[in-house]
Every structure is written in structure tokens, then in C-alpha cells.
Amino acid sequence: MKDEETIRSEFPILDKEVNGKSLVYFDNAATTQKPKAVINRISNFLSEENANIHRGVHHLSMNATKAYDEARSCVAKFINAESDNEIIFVRGATEAINLVANSFGKNLLDTGDEILVTEMEHHANIVPWQLIANKTGAKVIPIAITDDGEIDLKDFEAKINERTKMAAFVHVSNALGTVNPAKEMIHKLKSKNIPVLLDGAQAVGHQAVNVQELGCDFYVFSSHKLFGPDGMGVLYGKHNLLSKMPPYQGGGDMIEVVSFEGTTFREPPERFEAGTPNISGAVGLKEAINYVNELGWENIEKIESSLLNYATEKLSSIPSLKIIGKAKRKVPVLSFTMESAHPHDVATILDSKGIAVRAGHHCAQPLMKRLGVSATTRASMSFYNKVDEIDQLDEALKYVSKIFGD
Ligand SMILES: Cc1ncc(COP(=O)(O)O)c(C=O)c1O
């Protein structure tokens, strides 16, 4: 196992100074930092290997095609998909959900049908369903959460009925850090033949994901939250569903034959990858996956759970601070409010001390409403964070408390 210093030395940005202070990066739920291996791999691809894929018979194009296909195989193994053809490369989790809502949802849904989500969804897993509901006459039904920020499983069971045609919910909450009992929920939904999409945007950077064990029909995530490049993401879909879904976008590479009389389409995954994809993004994502695989999930989870426990203990001891989200199973995300200081003021003061956190509604306005807050400050950690960075956060928050007279 690599030691803390080695891990940190592999992320060049962590050496940076911000506002004259060493950077403390606690905004990992927004995006993760990139290891040198990923940066170098993308740089090398662009300087030595760049070509468009699939269409060329020349050396560079064939090699770029091979690299792109290998990235797909790597992702399939990473989440234990049954085959590479179940992996569609997209721009990110948002695009993946829009693809499923439009291609799968549009054919599936009808007037009066219900799409189950939860009160803790990111807007990316609410708005695409609302848009398709508006077109089809279906309704989006939220499952309640508890005050601790866990899914209310009684409400979950009560909301399933004969009108439920689709369920889409978050694996790990971006605003609260809650790890949902996805496997058990999926099992219940599948026993009623309800298709399930799991939003794994916040899960993939913290824990191993096994889509076959989870039993979901679709799983989505973004590469940039997994130490890879942005503008790159993954839609996993069960092959028997993908093969029946119509294209989401039309263009080059997704067709068999085009004529003005009509066009036929390729099988998945190509059917859903119209146009030139993010080739360097795929190559970079593969490198990011290699990086976390080498570090090992057991090691990552061990580091992160001790960071979470330490930070929870420290922040709980500040009298004016209230932690929002106290689920039993969490990734290292701490959302909080302070008695007198607005979350934006807290984040601005922390920034002056070199500490990067996020403040706002975290693209989860219905969740904020449910919890009775307009915004929170969120410190989200990753395996490259350190205990003394939490001490710096604690000190800085005590300073905020003091100047706001709490
Ligand atoms: C839970 C969750 N779902 C979906 C998304 C959307 O991801 P992206 O903006 O990378 O498409 C995010 C981003 O923060 C998220 O946290």
C-alpha cells in the first residue's frame, strides 16, 4: 500500500498555494483531482497517438480505435458488466440519464404512469424525467427521506404500485454523502419487473461497483468524479434493453446504411455514440481506473472512513455548527450549516485560508426544501486528503464562529 506522501505526490495540484496558503481541496464531490498518470496519458495520446477512430485504415487511426475499445473493456471490467457492448460512452452522468429517459423512457411511459425518484436526487436525475413525463403524460413521484438523510424504506414500499413503470435513484447522495441500500431496493423493484436506473456519479470514486450484483438495468457515472477527465462518462445498460432502444442522437458511426428512403442503425454501443466521441477522454478514463485499481478499494475505503470519522467528530464539537445528513452509511462528505454565517460567507472565509469547499443547494433544491435549509456548506473528501487538513478546516470554522459572534 502506498503511503500518504506518495499518494499526494501523484496529484500535482495538491502542492498548489491558494491565497498564500497551501491548498486544502475539499470539493471532491464537485470534481476530483487528477493523478499524474492520467494527465501524462492524455498528454501522450494527444502528442503521439491522436487520430479519429473507426474510419481510418492508417496506423494511427487503427491504434486510436484499439485504445478506445480497450477503454470500453476496462470500464466493463471495472463495474463487472457482462459484456463490453453494455458500455456506452457519453459526456457524463447527465447525458446518460437524458439518453435513458429519452430513448428508453419515451417508449415505455404513458399517461398516468409513475417514475419513482427520491427526495435526495441531484437535478440531473429529476429534470430529464420531468421533461419526459411532460411529453408522455407520466408523473415523477419522489420517495421520502428521513431527517437523518436516509431513504424512508416504508415510503419506498408504499410508493410502488401498478402504475410504477420506472425507478431512478442515486447510489450515493452528493449533498449528504448517504450510501443508499441500492441492492435491496433494486431487488424489490425487480421483483415487480420495474426497470431501475442507478445514478452512480458519487459512488464510483469511493467504492467498488458491481452492476450484476446490484441487479440494476442502467448505471451512470462521470469520469471527472473518478479522477479522470471531464466531458467523459458512462452509461451501462443491460444488453437486452439497449438492443431494443431507439437511437438518442443521429449522425456518423451509429448507422448501418443511410439512404433518403430510410436509415438502419448499428447495434449498441455504436447506435448510441453518434459522431466523433471523446477519444482522449476514454483513454484518460482507462488510466484513472487503472490508478484506483492499483490503490485498491479496501485501502481507499479504509482511508476515507477514518477521514470521515475524524471530521465528523471534529465538526460535531463546534457548538454553532449543525451537520446535515447523518446516515449510518456515508462516504466522506460533510454538509453543514452554521448558526449566524450564511454558507456562502463560510465558503468565502474558508477560501481565504486556502480551503476549497462548496456552498449552495448542490443541484438538489428539493432536498434542501425537505431539510428546511436554503443551502449548506459541503466539505467532500477523497483518499488523498489528510487529517491535518481536517484540523485546518476545524480551526477555520472556529474562526468563522468567532467573527460571526456564535
Ligand atoms: C449524484 C449526482 N448525479 C449526477 C450528477 C451530474 O454529473 P455531471 O454533471 O458530471 O453530468 C452529479 C454531479 O454533481 C451528481 O453528484
Tab-separated table of C-alpha atoms and ligand atoms in Angstrom:
chain	number	residue	atom	x	y	z
A	1	MET	CA	0.000	0.000	0.000
A	2	LYS	CA	1.341	3.446	-0.946
A	3	ASP	CA	1.862	5.852	1.944
A	4	GLU	CA	0.100	9.220	2.255
A	5	GLU	CA	3.067	11.203	0.962
A	6	THR	CA	3.426	9.043	-2.154
A	7	ILE	CA	-0.279	9.311	-2.940
A	8	ARG	CA	-0.234	13.092	-2.547
A	9	SER	CA	2.874	13.453	-4.700
A	10	GLU	CA	0.959	11.767	-7.509
A	11	PHE	CA	-1.586	14.624	-7.627
A	12	PRO	CA	0.384	17.717	-8.732
A	13	ILE	CA	-2.379	20.228	-7.938
A	14	LEU	CA	-2.296	19.340	-4.233
A	15	ASP	CA	1.047	21.139	-3.991
A	16	LYS	CA	-0.516	24.412	-5.026
A	17	GLU	CA	-0.878	27.531	-2.897
A	18	VAL	CA	-4.175	29.408	-2.914
A	19	ASN	CA	-4.432	32.860	-1.338
A	20	GLY	CA	-0.948	32.425	0.060
A	21	LYS	CA	-1.881	29.171	1.847
A	22	SER	CA	-1.364	25.517	0.959
A	23	LEU	CA	-4.425	24.312	-0.922
A	24	VAL	CA	-6.815	22.137	1.069
A	25	TYR	CA	-9.069	20.597	-1.556
A	26	PHE	CA	-12.389	19.558	-0.026
A	27	ASP	CA	-14.556	19.880	-3.147
A	28	ASN	CA	-14.202	16.329	-4.395
A	29	ALA	CA	-17.940	15.783	-4.831
A	30	ALA	CA	-17.903	18.547	-7.458
A	31	THR	CA	-14.891	17.106	-9.234
A	32	THR	CA	-11.886	15.043	-8.245
A	33	GLN	CA	-8.256	15.928	-8.894
A	34	LYS	CA	-6.233	14.040	-11.486
A	35	PRO	CA	-3.150	11.905	-10.871
A	36	LYS	CA	-0.038	12.464	-12.996
A	37	ALA	CA	-0.646	9.090	-14.642
A	38	VAL	CA	-3.931	10.380	-16.126
A	39	ILE	CA	-2.509	13.775	-17.114
A	40	ASN	CA	0.522	12.148	-18.772
A	41	ARG	CA	-1.561	9.519	-20.557
A	42	ILE	CA	-3.836	12.158	-22.132
A	43	SER	CA	-0.884	14.365	-22.997
A	44	ASN	CA	0.922	11.410	-24.573
A	45	PHE	CA	-2.154	10.348	-26.526
A	46	LEU	CA	-2.567	13.864	-27.920
A	47	SER	CA	1.095	14.325	-28.756
A	48	GLU	CA	1.881	10.835	-30.089
A	49	GLU	CA	-1.246	8.859	-30.877
A	50	ASN	CA	-4.036	11.244	-31.868
A	51	ALA	CA	-6.312	10.199	-34.761
A	52	ASN	CA	-10.022	9.730	-35.338
A	53	ILE	CA	-11.304	6.219	-34.674
A	54	HIS	CA	-13.258	3.615	-36.684
A	55	ARG	CA	-12.986	5.388	-40.051
A	56	GLY	CA	-9.304	5.088	-40.897
A	57	VAL	CA	-7.173	2.240	-42.184
A	58	HIS	CA	-3.958	4.076	-41.362
A	59	HIS	CA	-1.697	3.165	-38.484
A	60	LEU	CA	-2.662	5.988	-36.105
A	61	SER	CA	-6.388	5.544	-36.629
A	62	MET	CA	-6.225	1.799	-36.058
A	63	ASN	CA	-4.211	2.289	-32.866
A	64	ALA	CA	-6.576	5.013	-31.598
A	65	THR	CA	-9.526	2.682	-32.297
A	66	LYS	CA	-7.782	-0.053	-30.323
A	67	ALA	CA	-7.139	2.331	-27.411
A	68	TYR	CA	-10.796	3.442	-27.417
A	69	ASP	CA	-12.043	-0.166	-27.487
A	70	GLU	CA	-9.658	-1.119	-24.693
A	71	ALA	CA	-11.059	1.725	-22.581
A	72	ARG	CA	-14.539	0.257	-23.072
A	73	SER	CA	-13.339	-3.194	-21.954
A	74	CYS	CA	-11.628	-1.637	-18.958
A	75	VAL	CA	-14.857	0.118	-17.873
A	76	ALA	CA	-16.862	-3.097	-18.404
A	77	LYS	CA	-14.491	-4.987	-16.082
A	78	PHE	CA	-14.417	-2.118	-13.584
A	79	ILE	CA	-18.175	-2.289	-12.970
A	80	ASN	CA	-18.461	-6.006	-13.811
A	81	ALA	CA	-20.732	-5.637	-16.843
A	82	GLU	CA	-21.484	-8.864	-18.672
A	83	SER	CA	-20.077	-7.577	-21.957
A	84	ASP	CA	-18.246	-4.582	-23.443
A	85	ASN	CA	-21.325	-3.867	-25.585
A	86	GLU	CA	-23.190	-2.820	-22.454
A	87	ILE	CA	-20.912	0.226	-22.038
A	88	ILE	CA	-21.903	3.407	-23.880
A	89	PHE	CA	-19.505	6.350	-23.774
A	90	VAL	CA	-21.290	9.658	-23.202
A	91	ARG	CA	-20.370	13.139	-21.932
A	92	GLY	CA	-21.231	12.406	-18.318
A	93	ALA	CA	-23.876	11.180	-15.886
A	94	THR	CA	-26.252	13.937	-17.004
A	95	GLU	CA	-26.142	12.916	-20.643
A	96	ALA	CA	-26.502	9.241	-19.715
A	97	ILE	CA	-29.716	9.901	-17.774
A	98	ASN	CA	-31.101	12.056	-20.599
A	99	LEU	CA	-30.299	9.242	-23.038
A	100	VAL	CA	-32.190	6.669	-20.975
A	101	ALA	CA	-35.142	8.998	-20.319
A	102	ASN	CA	-35.482	9.868	-23.994
A	103	SER	CA	-34.709	6.556	-25.656
A	104	PHE	CA	-35.975	4.029	-23.086
A	105	GLY	CA	-38.450	6.185	-21.157
A	106	LYS	CA	-40.196	7.647	-24.160
A	107	ASN	CA	-41.265	4.225	-25.484
A	108	LEU	CA	-42.078	2.889	-22.043
A	109	LEU	CA	-44.148	5.650	-20.480
A	110	ASP	CA	-47.760	6.593	-20.981
A	111	THR	CA	-50.383	8.842	-19.379
A	112	GLY	CA	-50.735	8.192	-15.656
A	113	ASP	CA	-47.554	6.088	-15.381
A	114	GLU	CA	-45.228	6.844	-12.490
A	115	ILE	CA	-41.466	7.322	-12.367
A	116	LEU	CA	-40.054	6.837	-8.862
A	117	VAL	CA	-37.144	9.006	-7.754
A	118	THR	CA	-36.152	10.099	-4.230
A	119	GLU	CA	-36.132	13.415	-2.399
A	120	MET	CA	-32.323	13.327	-2.345
A	121	GLU	CA	-31.757	13.342	-6.115
A	122	HIS	CA	-29.374	15.648	-7.950
A	123	HIS	CA	-31.254	17.757	-10.512
A	124	ALA	CA	-29.640	15.559	-13.200
A	125	ASN	CA	-31.859	12.705	-12.026
A	126	ILE	CA	-35.032	14.786	-11.706
A	127	VAL	CA	-35.236	17.163	-14.655
A	128	PRO	CA	-34.744	14.620	-17.511
A	129	TRP	CA	-37.587	12.550	-16.011
A	130	GLN	CA	-39.801	15.636	-15.674
A	131	LEU	CA	-39.142	16.515	-19.324
A	132	ILE	CA	-40.109	13.030	-20.495
A	133	ALA	CA	-43.082	12.986	-18.105
A	134	ASN	CA	-44.331	16.203	-19.702
A	135	LYS	CA	-44.113	14.605	-23.135
A	136	THR	CA	-45.736	11.283	-22.197
A	137	GLY	CA	-48.257	12.251	-19.502
A	138	ALA	CA	-46.355	10.304	-16.830
A	139	LYS	CA	-45.634	11.656	-13.330
A	140	VAL	CA	-42.448	11.910	-11.283
A	141	ILE	CA	-43.056	10.620	-7.746
A	142	PRO	CA	-40.481	11.338	-5.010
A	143	ILE	CA	-39.786	8.786	-2.267
A	144	ALA	CA	-39.487	10.480	1.134
A	145	ILE	CA	-36.276	10.613	3.144
A	146	THR	CA	-35.801	10.682	6.914
A	147	ASP	CA	-34.443	13.644	8.888
A	148	ASP	CA	-31.073	11.848	9.042
A	149	GLY	CA	-30.932	11.807	5.252
A	150	GLU	CA	-31.710	8.146	4.605
A	151	ILE	CA	-34.357	6.811	2.248
A	152	ASP	CA	-37.589	6.146	4.126
A	153	LEU	CA	-37.940	2.483	3.200
A	154	LYS	CA	-41.569	2.333	4.358
A	155	ASP	CA	-42.431	5.162	1.993
A	156	PHE	CA	-40.410	3.434	-0.755
A	157	GLU	CA	-42.544	0.278	-0.413
A	158	ALA	CA	-45.736	2.314	-0.181
A	159	LYS	CA	-44.981	4.270	-3.367
A	160	ILE	CA	-44.561	1.161	-5.536
A	161	ASN	CA	-47.819	0.304	-7.286
A	162	GLU	CA	-49.165	-0.958	-10.610
A	163	ARG	CA	-48.602	2.466	-12.213
A	164	THR	CA	-44.855	2.460	-11.344
A	165	LYS	CA	-43.091	1.959	-14.681
A	166	MET	CA	-39.586	3.179	-13.919
A	167	ALA	CA	-37.365	3.882	-10.916
A	168	ALA	CA	-34.269	6.093	-10.963
A	169	PHE	CA	-32.365	6.910	-7.824
A	170	VAL	CA	-29.000	7.921	-6.513
A	171	HIS	CA	-26.480	5.329	-5.289
A	172	VAL	CA	-24.655	7.879	-3.113
A	173	SER	CA	-26.021	11.360	-2.367
A	174	ASN	CA	-23.848	14.285	-3.476
A	175	ALA	CA	-25.251	16.658	-0.845
A	176	LEU	CA	-25.389	14.321	2.166
A	177	GLY	CA	-22.942	11.510	1.441
A	178	THR	CA	-25.620	8.891	2.185
A	179	VAL	CA	-24.944	5.461	0.682
A	180	ASN	CA	-28.340	4.070	-0.234
A	181	PRO	CA	-29.278	0.380	0.197
A	182	ALA	CA	-29.345	0.114	-3.592
A	183	LYS	CA	-29.150	-3.676	-3.878
A	184	GLU	CA	-32.110	-4.257	-1.573
A	185	MET	CA	-34.182	-1.536	-3.276
A	186	ILE	CA	-33.370	-2.862	-6.746
A	187	HIS	CA	-34.295	-6.385	-5.645
A	188	LYS	CA	-37.709	-5.143	-4.513
A	189	LEU	CA	-38.288	-3.176	-7.741
A	190	LYS	CA	-37.154	-6.027	-9.993
A	191	SER	CA	-39.497	-8.437	-8.198
A	192	LYS	CA	-42.255	-6.230	-9.668
A	193	ASN	CA	-40.498	-6.048	-13.075
A	194	ILE	CA	-39.810	-2.328	-12.711
A	195	PRO	CA	-36.727	-1.146	-14.654
A	196	VAL	CA	-34.151	0.634	-12.486
A	197	LEU	CA	-31.533	3.273	-13.251
A	198	LEU	CA	-28.921	3.896	-10.580
A	199	ASP	CA	-27.104	7.248	-10.564
A	200	GLY	CA	-23.577	6.309	-9.561
A	201	ALA	CA	-21.976	9.745	-10.080
A	202	GLN	CA	-20.893	9.957	-6.419
A	203	ALA	CA	-20.365	6.244	-5.819
A	204	VAL	CA	-17.643	5.343	-8.330
A	205	GLY	CA	-14.918	7.437	-6.672
A	206	HIS	CA	-15.461	5.867	-3.251
A	207	GLN	CA	-16.376	2.202	-3.541
A	208	ALA	CA	-16.329	-0.819	-5.821
A	209	VAL	CA	-19.362	-1.054	-8.096
A	210	ASN	CA	-20.666	-4.373	-9.371
A	211	VAL	CA	-23.649	-3.841	-11.664
A	212	GLN	CA	-24.511	-7.525	-11.922
A	213	GLU	CA	-24.578	-7.903	-8.161
A	214	LEU	CA	-26.640	-4.713	-7.807
A	215	GLY	CA	-29.064	-6.005	-10.435
A	216	CYS	CA	-29.789	-2.569	-11.941
A	217	ASP	CA	-30.801	-2.155	-15.588
A	218	PHE	CA	-28.848	1.070	-16.075
A	219	TYR	CA	-25.926	2.603	-14.194
A	220	VAL	CA	-24.476	6.036	-14.971
A	221	PHE	CA	-21.367	7.929	-13.926
A	222	SER	CA	-18.961	10.710	-14.942
A	223	SER	CA	-15.237	10.204	-15.410
A	224	HIS	CA	-14.335	13.534	-13.769
A	225	LYS	CA	-15.603	12.296	-10.385
A	226	LEU	CA	-13.367	9.244	-10.752
A	227	PHE	CA	-10.016	11.056	-11.131
A	228	GLY	CA	-10.425	11.050	-14.930
A	229	PRO	CA	-11.046	13.813	-17.476
A	230	ASP	CA	-14.280	15.793	-17.790
A	231	GLY	CA	-16.597	15.666	-20.793
A	232	MET	CA	-16.500	11.878	-20.492
A	233	GLY	CA	-18.934	9.494	-18.874
A	234	VAL	CA	-20.500	6.083	-18.948
A	235	LEU	CA	-23.928	4.619	-19.417
A	236	TYR	CA	-24.135	0.936	-18.542
A	237	GLY	CA	-27.278	-0.763	-19.800
A	238	LYS	CA	-28.321	-4.417	-19.889
A	239	HIS	CA	-27.828	-5.630	-23.441
A	240	ASN	CA	-31.377	-6.945	-23.878
A	241	LEU	CA	-32.716	-3.439	-23.109
A	242	LEU	CA	-30.126	-1.448	-25.087
A	243	SER	CA	-30.650	-3.609	-28.160
A	244	LYS	CA	-34.352	-2.681	-28.241
A	245	MET	CA	-33.845	1.045	-27.618
A	246	PRO	CA	-34.040	3.548	-30.485
A	247	PRO	CA	-31.123	5.941	-31.096
A	248	TYR	CA	-30.924	9.051	-28.940
A	249	GLN	CA	-28.945	11.148	-31.427
A	250	GLY	CA	-28.289	10.615	-35.133
A	251	GLY	CA	-25.079	11.071	-37.097
A	252	GLY	CA	-21.906	9.347	-38.220
A	253	ASP	CA	-20.742	5.997	-36.816
A	254	MET	CA	-24.138	4.918	-35.458
A	255	ILE	CA	-25.648	3.785	-38.773
A	256	GLU	CA	-25.552	0.644	-40.935
A	257	VAL	CA	-26.972	2.060	-44.186
A	258	VAL	CA	-28.231	5.574	-44.891
A	259	SER	CA	-30.499	6.441	-47.797
A	260	PHE	CA	-33.170	9.060	-48.331
A	261	GLU	CA	-35.710	6.223	-48.217
A	262	GLY	CA	-34.643	5.268	-44.702
A	263	THR	CA	-31.714	4.503	-42.431
A	264	THR	CA	-30.767	1.419	-40.422
A	265	PHE	CA	-28.797	1.562	-37.213
A	266	ARG	CA	-25.894	-0.342	-35.726
A	267	GLU	CA	-26.148	-2.471	-32.605
A	268	PRO	CA	-25.244	-0.944	-29.213
A	269	PRO	CA	-22.908	0.535	-28.173
A	270	GLU	CA	-22.298	2.267	-31.558
A	271	ARG	CA	-26.013	3.025	-32.002
A	272	PHE	CA	-25.755	5.449	-29.077
A	273	GLU	CA	-22.423	7.049	-29.942
A	274	ALA	CA	-23.217	9.370	-32.850
A	275	GLY	CA	-20.329	11.467	-34.137
A	276	THR	CA	-16.700	11.587	-33.078
A	277	PRO	CA	-16.538	10.624	-29.407
A	278	ASN	CA	-14.202	11.904	-26.703
A	279	ILE	CA	-11.323	9.592	-27.630
A	280	SER	CA	-8.672	11.119	-25.369
A	281	GLY	CA	-11.312	11.173	-22.621
A	282	ALA	CA	-11.826	7.416	-22.928
A	283	VAL	CA	-8.088	6.812	-22.842
A	284	GLY	CA	-7.787	9.061	-19.770
A	285	LEU	CA	-10.676	7.323	-18.021
A	286	LYS	CA	-8.985	3.966	-18.522
A	287	GLU	CA	-5.837	5.317	-16.870
A	288	ALA	CA	-7.888	6.675	-13.942
A	289	ILE	CA	-9.467	3.252	-13.456
A	290	ASN	CA	-6.020	1.631	-13.535
A	291	TYR	CA	-4.944	4.121	-10.867
A	292	VAL	CA	-7.760	3.325	-8.420
A	293	ASN	CA	-7.474	-0.395	-9.120
A	294	GLU	CA	-3.811	-0.238	-8.206
A	295	LEU	CA	-4.580	1.625	-4.989
A	296	GLY	CA	-7.325	-0.899	-4.177
A	297	TRP	CA	-10.839	-0.277	-2.884
A	298	GLU	CA	-10.134	-1.774	0.509
A	299	ASN	CA	-7.322	0.730	1.051
A	300	ILE	CA	-9.382	3.631	-0.290
A	301	GLU	CA	-12.355	2.804	1.930
A	302	LYS	CA	-10.109	2.440	4.974
A	303	ILE	CA	-8.533	5.880	4.464
A	304	GLU	CA	-11.854	7.526	3.685
A	305	SER	CA	-13.787	6.074	6.601
A	306	SER	CA	-11.141	7.234	9.049
A	307	LEU	CA	-11.180	10.728	7.474
A	308	LEU	CA	-14.982	10.797	7.740
A	309	ASN	CA	-14.977	9.673	11.377
A	310	TYR	CA	-12.322	12.183	12.338
A	311	ALA	CA	-14.001	15.084	10.515
A	312	THR	CA	-17.440	14.209	11.936
A	313	GLU	CA	-16.034	14.175	15.466
A	314	LYS	CA	-14.166	17.459	14.996
A	315	LEU	CA	-17.014	19.378	13.374
A	316	SER	CA	-19.600	17.997	15.827
A	317	SER	CA	-17.692	19.671	18.632
A	318	ILE	CA	-18.289	23.175	17.195
A	319	PRO	CA	-21.450	24.340	19.034
A	320	SER	CA	-22.700	26.675	16.266
A	321	LEU	CA	-22.335	24.032	13.555
A	322	LYS	CA	-25.034	21.558	12.551
A	323	ILE	CA	-24.196	18.585	10.367
A	324	ILE	CA	-26.847	17.930	7.723
A	325	GLY	CA	-27.026	14.256	6.817
A	326	LYS	CA	-26.355	11.659	9.488
A	327	ALA	CA	-26.951	8.425	7.620
A	328	LYS	CA	-25.424	5.262	9.047
A	329	ARG	CA	-23.585	4.558	5.788
A	330	LYS	CA	-21.796	7.537	4.281
A	331	VAL	CA	-18.910	8.442	2.002
A	332	PRO	CA	-16.645	11.235	3.343
A	333	VAL	CA	-18.989	14.140	2.643
A	334	LEU	CA	-19.925	16.609	5.386
A	335	SER	CA	-22.681	19.113	4.714
A	336	PHE	CA	-23.360	21.629	7.453
A	337	THR	CA	-24.957	24.905	8.388
A	338	MET	CA	-23.759	27.453	10.961
A	339	GLU	CA	-25.955	29.490	13.272
A	340	SER	CA	-25.199	33.002	12.007
A	341	ALA	CA	-22.960	32.654	8.977
A	342	HIS	CA	-24.525	32.028	5.573
A	343	PRO	CA	-22.950	29.033	3.723
A	344	HIS	CA	-21.561	31.374	1.042
A	345	ASP	CA	-19.860	33.516	3.705
A	346	VAL	CA	-18.437	30.378	5.316
A	347	ALA	CA	-17.070	29.176	1.963
A	348	THR	CA	-15.586	32.601	1.195
A	349	ILE	CA	-13.783	32.782	4.531
A	350	LEU	CA	-12.515	29.211	4.115
A	351	ASP	CA	-11.256	30.115	0.638
A	352	SER	CA	-9.249	32.999	2.107
A	353	LYS	CA	-7.471	30.310	4.139
A	354	GLY	CA	-6.828	28.131	1.069
A	355	ILE	CA	-9.652	25.682	1.838
A	356	ALA	CA	-11.873	24.825	-1.128
A	357	VAL	CA	-15.422	23.752	-0.190
A	358	ARG	CA	-18.766	24.179	-1.922
A	359	ALA	CA	-21.716	26.235	-0.714
A	360	GLY	CA	-25.218	26.335	-2.124
A	361	HIS	CA	-28.040	23.931	-2.928
A	362	HIS	CA	-25.680	21.400	-4.560
A	363	CYS	CA	-28.084	20.954	-7.507
A	364	ALA	CA	-30.548	19.389	-5.068
A	365	GLN	CA	-33.164	22.079	-4.411
A	366	PRO	CA	-35.968	19.635	-3.474
A	367	LEU	CA	-33.614	18.078	-0.899
A	368	MET	CA	-32.789	21.485	0.607
A	369	LYS	CA	-36.526	22.220	0.844
A	370	ARG	CA	-37.178	18.876	2.534
A	371	LEU	CA	-34.436	19.568	5.092
A	372	GLY	CA	-35.662	23.108	5.706
A	373	VAL	CA	-32.460	24.845	4.614
A	374	SER	CA	-31.772	27.071	1.623
A	375	ALA	CA	-28.157	25.978	1.300
A	376	THR	CA	-25.342	24.171	3.103
A	377	THR	CA	-21.571	24.293	3.122
A	378	ARG	CA	-20.134	20.979	1.942
A	379	ALA	CA	-16.683	19.581	2.624
A	380	SER	CA	-16.187	16.490	0.482
A	381	MET	CA	-13.049	14.431	0.888
A	382	SER	CA	-11.104	11.856	-1.026
A	383	PHE	CA	-8.351	9.352	-0.229
A	384	TYR	CA	-5.639	11.966	-0.889
A	385	ASN	CA	-6.872	14.265	1.899
A	386	LYS	CA	-5.118	14.345	5.262
A	387	VAL	CA	-6.068	14.517	8.922
A	388	ASP	CA	-4.196	17.804	9.366
A	389	GLU	CA	-6.272	19.317	6.565
A	390	ILE	CA	-9.340	18.495	8.667
A	391	ASP	CA	-7.627	20.231	11.597
A	392	GLN	CA	-7.189	23.315	9.391
A	393	LEU	CA	-10.870	23.189	8.450
A	394	ASP	CA	-11.814	22.870	12.103
A	395	GLU	CA	-9.642	25.868	13.066
A	396	ALA	CA	-11.051	27.957	10.216
A	397	LEU	CA	-14.645	27.106	11.182
A	398	LYS	CA	-13.977	28.083	14.786
A	399	TYR	CA	-12.687	31.402	13.422
A	400	VAL	CA	-15.930	31.815	11.375
A	401	SER	CA	-17.933	31.131	14.538
A	402	LYS	CA	-15.963	33.723	16.424
A	403	ILE	CA	-16.276	36.540	13.887
A	404	PHE	CA	-19.996	35.904	13.457
A	405	GLY	CA	-20.436	36.039	17.235
A	406	ASP	CA	-21.771	32.467	17.650
B	1	LIG	C1	-25.429	12.458	-7.720
B	1	LIG	C2	-25.106	13.159	-8.998
B	1	LIG	N1	-25.732	12.819	-10.118
B	1	LIG	C3	-25.451	13.386	-11.288
B	1	LIG	C4	-24.515	14.381	-11.388
B	1	LIG	C5	-24.237	15.016	-12.702
B	1	LIG	O1	-22.927	14.750	-13.102
B	1	LIG	P1	-22.304	15.519	-14.362
B	1	LIG	O2	-22.503	16.986	-14.106
B	1	LIG	O3	-20.875	15.101	-14.357
B	1	LIG	O4	-23.060	15.045	-15.560
B	1	LIG	C6	-23.841	14.792	-10.240
B	1	LIG	C7	-22.857	15.894	-10.282
B	1	LIG	O5	-22.524	16.504	-9.298
B	1	LIG	C8	-24.132	14.151	-9.020
B	1	LIG	O6	-23.498	14.493	-7.898
